[in-house]
mmCIF file of C-alpha atoms in Angstrom:
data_model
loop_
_atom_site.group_PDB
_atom_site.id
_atom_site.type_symbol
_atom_site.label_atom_id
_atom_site.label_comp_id
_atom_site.label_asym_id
_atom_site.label_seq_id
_atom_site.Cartn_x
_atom_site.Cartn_y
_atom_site.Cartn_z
ATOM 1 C CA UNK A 1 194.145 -16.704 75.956
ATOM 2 C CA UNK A 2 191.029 -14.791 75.190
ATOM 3 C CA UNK A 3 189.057 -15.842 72.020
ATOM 4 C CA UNK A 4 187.085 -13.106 70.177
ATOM 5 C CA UNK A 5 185.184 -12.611 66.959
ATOM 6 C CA UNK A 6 187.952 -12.368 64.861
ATOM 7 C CA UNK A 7 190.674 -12.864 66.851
ATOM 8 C CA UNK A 8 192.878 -14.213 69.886
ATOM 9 C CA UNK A 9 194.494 -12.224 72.476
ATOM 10 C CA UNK A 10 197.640 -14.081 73.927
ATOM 11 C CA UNK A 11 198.342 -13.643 77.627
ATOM 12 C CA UNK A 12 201.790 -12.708 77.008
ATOM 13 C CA UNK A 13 203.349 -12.904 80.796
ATOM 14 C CA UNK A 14 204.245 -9.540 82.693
ATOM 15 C CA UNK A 15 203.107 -7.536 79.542
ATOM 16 C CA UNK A 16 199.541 -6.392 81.488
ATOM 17 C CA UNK A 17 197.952 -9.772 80.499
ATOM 18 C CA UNK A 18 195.959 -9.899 83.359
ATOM 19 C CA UNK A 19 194.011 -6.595 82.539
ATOM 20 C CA UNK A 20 193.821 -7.250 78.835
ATOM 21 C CA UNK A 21 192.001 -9.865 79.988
ATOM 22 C CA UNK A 22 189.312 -8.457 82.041
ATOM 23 C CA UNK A 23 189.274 -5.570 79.890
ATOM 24 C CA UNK A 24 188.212 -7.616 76.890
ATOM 25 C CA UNK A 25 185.804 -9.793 79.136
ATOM 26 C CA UNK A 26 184.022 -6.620 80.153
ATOM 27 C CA UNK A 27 184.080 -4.850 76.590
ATOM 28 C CA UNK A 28 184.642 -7.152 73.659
ATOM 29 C CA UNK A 29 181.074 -8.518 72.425
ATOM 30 C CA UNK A 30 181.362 -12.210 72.729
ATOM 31 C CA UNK A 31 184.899 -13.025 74.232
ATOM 32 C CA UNK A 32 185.827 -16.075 75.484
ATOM 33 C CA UNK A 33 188.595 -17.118 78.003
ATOM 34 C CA UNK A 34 190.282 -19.667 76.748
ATOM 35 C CA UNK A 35 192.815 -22.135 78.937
ATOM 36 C CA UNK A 36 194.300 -20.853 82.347
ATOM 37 C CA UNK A 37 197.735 -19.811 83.681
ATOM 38 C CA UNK A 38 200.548 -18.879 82.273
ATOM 39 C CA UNK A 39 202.120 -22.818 81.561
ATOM 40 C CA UNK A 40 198.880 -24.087 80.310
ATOM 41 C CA UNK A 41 198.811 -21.349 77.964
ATOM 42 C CA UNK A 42 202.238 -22.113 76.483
ATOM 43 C CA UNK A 43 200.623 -25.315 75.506
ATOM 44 C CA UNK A 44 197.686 -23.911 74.062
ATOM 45 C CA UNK A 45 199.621 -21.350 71.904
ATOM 46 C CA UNK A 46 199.356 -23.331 68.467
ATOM 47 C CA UNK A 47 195.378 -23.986 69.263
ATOM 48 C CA UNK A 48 192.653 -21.711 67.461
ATOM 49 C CA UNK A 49 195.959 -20.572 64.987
ATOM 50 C CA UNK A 50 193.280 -20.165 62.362
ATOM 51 C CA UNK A 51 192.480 -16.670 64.338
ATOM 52 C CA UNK A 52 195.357 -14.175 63.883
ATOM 53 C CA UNK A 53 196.789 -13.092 67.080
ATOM 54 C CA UNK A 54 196.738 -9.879 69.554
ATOM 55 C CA UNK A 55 200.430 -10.057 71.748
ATOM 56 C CA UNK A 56 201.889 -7.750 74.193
ATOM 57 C CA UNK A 57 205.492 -6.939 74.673
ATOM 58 C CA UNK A 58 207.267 -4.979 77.533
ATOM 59 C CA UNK A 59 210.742 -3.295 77.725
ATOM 60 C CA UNK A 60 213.313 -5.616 79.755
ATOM 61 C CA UNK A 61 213.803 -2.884 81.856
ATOM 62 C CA UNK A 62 210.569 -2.916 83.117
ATOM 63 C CA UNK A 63 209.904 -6.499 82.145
ATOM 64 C CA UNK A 64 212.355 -7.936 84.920
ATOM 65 C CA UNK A 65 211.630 -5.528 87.989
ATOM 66 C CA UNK A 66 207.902 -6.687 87.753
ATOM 67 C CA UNK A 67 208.987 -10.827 87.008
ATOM 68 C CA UNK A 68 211.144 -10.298 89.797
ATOM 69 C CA UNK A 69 208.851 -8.526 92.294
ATOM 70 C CA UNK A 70 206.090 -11.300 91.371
ATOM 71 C CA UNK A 71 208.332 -14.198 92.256
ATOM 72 C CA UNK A 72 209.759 -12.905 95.551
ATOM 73 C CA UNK A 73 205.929 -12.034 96.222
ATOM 74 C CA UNK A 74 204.967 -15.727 94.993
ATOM 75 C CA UNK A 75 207.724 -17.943 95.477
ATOM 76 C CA UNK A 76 210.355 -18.964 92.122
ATOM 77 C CA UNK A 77 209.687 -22.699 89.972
ATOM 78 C CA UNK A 78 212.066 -25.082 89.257
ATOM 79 C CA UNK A 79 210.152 -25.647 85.806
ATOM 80 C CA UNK A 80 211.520 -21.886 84.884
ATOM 81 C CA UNK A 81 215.280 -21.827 83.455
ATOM 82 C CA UNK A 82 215.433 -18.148 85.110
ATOM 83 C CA UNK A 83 214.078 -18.661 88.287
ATOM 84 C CA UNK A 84 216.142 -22.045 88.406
ATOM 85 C CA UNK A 85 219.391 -20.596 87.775
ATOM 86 C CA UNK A 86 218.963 -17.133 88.758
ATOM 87 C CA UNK A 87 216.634 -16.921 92.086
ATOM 88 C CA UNK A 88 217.344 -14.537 94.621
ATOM 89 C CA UNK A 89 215.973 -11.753 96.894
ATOM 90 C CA UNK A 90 218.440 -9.203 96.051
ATOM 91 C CA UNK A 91 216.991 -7.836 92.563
ATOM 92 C CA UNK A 92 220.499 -6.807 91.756
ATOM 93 C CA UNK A 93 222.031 -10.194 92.047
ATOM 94 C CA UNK A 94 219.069 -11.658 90.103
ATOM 95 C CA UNK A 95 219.669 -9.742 87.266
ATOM 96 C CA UNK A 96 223.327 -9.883 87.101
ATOM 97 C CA UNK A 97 222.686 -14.135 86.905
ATOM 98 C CA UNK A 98 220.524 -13.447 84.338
ATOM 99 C CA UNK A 99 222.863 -11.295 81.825
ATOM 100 C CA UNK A 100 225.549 -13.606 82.911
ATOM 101 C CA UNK A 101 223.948 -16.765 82.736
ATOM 102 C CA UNK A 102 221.335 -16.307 80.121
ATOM 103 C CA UNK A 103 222.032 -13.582 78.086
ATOM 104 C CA UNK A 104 218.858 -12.559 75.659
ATOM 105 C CA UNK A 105 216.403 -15.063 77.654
ATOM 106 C CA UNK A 106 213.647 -12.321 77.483
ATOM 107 C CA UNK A 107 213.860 -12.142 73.770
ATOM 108 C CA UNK A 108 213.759 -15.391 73.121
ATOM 109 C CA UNK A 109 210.602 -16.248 76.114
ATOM 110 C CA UNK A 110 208.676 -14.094 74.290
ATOM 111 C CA UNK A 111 208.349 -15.382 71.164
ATOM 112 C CA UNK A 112 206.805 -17.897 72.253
ATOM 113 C CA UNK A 113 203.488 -15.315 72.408
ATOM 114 C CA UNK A 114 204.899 -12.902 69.958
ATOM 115 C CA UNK A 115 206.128 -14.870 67.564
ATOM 116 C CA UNK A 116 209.434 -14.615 65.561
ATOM 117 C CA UNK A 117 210.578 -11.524 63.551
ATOM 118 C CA UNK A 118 209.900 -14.045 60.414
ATOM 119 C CA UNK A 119 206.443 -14.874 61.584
ATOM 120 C CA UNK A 120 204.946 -12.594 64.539
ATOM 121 C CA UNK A 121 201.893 -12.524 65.821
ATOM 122 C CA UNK A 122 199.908 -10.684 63.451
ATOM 123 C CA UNK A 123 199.206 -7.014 65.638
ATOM 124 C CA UNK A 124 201.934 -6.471 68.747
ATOM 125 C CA UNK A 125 201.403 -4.032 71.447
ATOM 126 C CA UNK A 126 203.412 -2.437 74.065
ATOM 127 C CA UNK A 127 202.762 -2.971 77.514
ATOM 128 C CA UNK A 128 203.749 0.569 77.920
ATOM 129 C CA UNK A 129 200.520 2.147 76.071
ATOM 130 C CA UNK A 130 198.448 -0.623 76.908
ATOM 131 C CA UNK A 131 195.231 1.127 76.660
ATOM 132 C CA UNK A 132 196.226 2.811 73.404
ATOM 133 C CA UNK A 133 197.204 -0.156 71.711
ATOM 134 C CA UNK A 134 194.712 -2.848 72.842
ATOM 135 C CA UNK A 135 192.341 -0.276 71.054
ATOM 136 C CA UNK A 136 194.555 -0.409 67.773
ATOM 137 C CA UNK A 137 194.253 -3.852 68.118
ATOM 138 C CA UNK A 138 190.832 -4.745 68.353
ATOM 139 C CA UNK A 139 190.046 -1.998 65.848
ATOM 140 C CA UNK A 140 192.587 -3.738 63.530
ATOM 141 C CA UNK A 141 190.719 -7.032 63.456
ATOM 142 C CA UNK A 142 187.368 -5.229 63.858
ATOM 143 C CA UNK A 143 185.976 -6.540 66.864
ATOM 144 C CA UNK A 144 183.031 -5.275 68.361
ATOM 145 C CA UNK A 145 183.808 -3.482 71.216
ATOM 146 C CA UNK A 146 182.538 -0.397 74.159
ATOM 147 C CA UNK A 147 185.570 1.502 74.623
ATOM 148 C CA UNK A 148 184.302 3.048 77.547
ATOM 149 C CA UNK A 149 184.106 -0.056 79.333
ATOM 150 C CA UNK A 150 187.412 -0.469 78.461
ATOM 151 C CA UNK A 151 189.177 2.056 79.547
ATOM 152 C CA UNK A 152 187.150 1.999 82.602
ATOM 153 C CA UNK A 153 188.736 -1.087 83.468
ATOM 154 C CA UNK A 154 190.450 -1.216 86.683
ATOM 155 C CA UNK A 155 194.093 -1.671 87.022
ATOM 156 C CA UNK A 156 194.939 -5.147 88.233
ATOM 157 C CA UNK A 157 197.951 -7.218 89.411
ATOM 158 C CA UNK A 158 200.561 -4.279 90.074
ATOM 159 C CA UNK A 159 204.020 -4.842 91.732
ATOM 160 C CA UNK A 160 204.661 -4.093 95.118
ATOM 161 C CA UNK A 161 207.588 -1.720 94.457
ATOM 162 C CA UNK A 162 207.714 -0.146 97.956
ATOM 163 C CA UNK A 163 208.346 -3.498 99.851
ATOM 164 C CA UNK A 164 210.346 -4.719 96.820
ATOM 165 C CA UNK A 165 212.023 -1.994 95.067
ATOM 166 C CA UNK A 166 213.779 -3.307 92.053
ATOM 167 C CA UNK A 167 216.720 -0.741 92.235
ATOM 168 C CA UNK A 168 219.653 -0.371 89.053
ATOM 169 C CA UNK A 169 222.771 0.903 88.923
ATOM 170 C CA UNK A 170 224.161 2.373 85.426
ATOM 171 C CA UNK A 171 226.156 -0.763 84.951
ATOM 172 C CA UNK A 172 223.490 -3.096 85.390
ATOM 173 C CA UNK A 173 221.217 -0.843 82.754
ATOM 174 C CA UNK A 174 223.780 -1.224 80.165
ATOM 175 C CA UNK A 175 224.538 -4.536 81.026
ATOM 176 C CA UNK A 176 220.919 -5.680 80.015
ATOM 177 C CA UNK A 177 220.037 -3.495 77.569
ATOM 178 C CA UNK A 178 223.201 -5.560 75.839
ATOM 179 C CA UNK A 179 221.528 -8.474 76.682
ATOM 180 C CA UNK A 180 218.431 -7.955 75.430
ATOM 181 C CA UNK A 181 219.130 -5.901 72.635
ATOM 182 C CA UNK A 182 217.692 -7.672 69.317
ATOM 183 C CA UNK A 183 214.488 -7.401 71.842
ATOM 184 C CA UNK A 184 214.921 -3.877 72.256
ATOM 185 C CA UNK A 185 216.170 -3.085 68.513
ATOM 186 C CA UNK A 186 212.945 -5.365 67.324
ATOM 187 C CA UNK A 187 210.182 -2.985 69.402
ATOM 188 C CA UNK A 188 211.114 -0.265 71.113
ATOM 189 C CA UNK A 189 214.194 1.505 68.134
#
């Protein structure tokens, strides 16, 4: 979590976190990191709630592929329901464990950063115009900022899609877009 002027900026997981981040360190006047991984930060969430709240989403169909591809970079966790009950090299079979086994589980993981649709975080973005809205953001809650810098900021922390290629069949597309879809109706309809 990144604390700013007027703000926070939650390091939603797998939702570009990891350049937010940076990007704000290099180009936000004053910010502040805040905790460390991803676990810590889940028990940090409710700390510094007097600052409203900057959150990331991403769609589940990009969402998975890059979990995925991190964990059979980085090894799965027994502390993680997913990775627990749905672990496996073949990004197929992972996925099919997950609609099966727990259907909606994205939805529901990220409101822990996001917040419910009764009380969300106060400004959501979209992983997939990251830039763009990381701009709307700050400019929402007024921050000082050099958006030059920001933009400039490298990308960081991509998937290794060539040496783990997170491949879908129709089926499996419609299978978690069911799955996921108060997610999908919530952000991206």
């Amino acid at each position: 979590m990144l604390i700013l002027k007027h703000c926070r900026v939650l390091a939603t997981p797998k939702t570009g976190s990891t350049w937010v981040e940076r990007a704000c360190l290099r180009a936000v006047k004053g910010a502040k990191k805040y905790g460390g991984d991803a676990e810590y930060h889940e028990r940090l969430i409710g700390e510094r709630s007097d600052l409203p709240a900057i959150a990331f989403v991403r769609h589940p169909l990009q969402w998975y592929p890059s979990y995925w591809n991190h964990r059979v970079r980085h090894g799965w966790t027994e502390s993680h329901n997913i990775d627990r009950l749905c672990a496996s090299d073949s990004f197929s079979e992972f996925m099919d464990k997950a609609v099966r086994k727990l259907p909606g589980w994205l939805g529901q993981y990220l409101e822990t950063w996001i917040g419910t649709q009764a009380a969300p975080a106060e400004f959501i973005g979209r992983h997939e115009c990251l830039q763009t809205d990381l701009i709307k953001g700050l400019r929402f809650f007024n921050e000082e900022f050099d958006e030059a810098e920001l933009l400039t900021t490298a990308a960081t922390n991509a998937s290794d899609d060539v040496t783990y290629p997170a491949v879908w069949s129709d089926s499996l597309i419609e299978a978690v877009c069911e799955s996921e879809h108060e997610l999908i109706q919530r952000f991206y309809e």
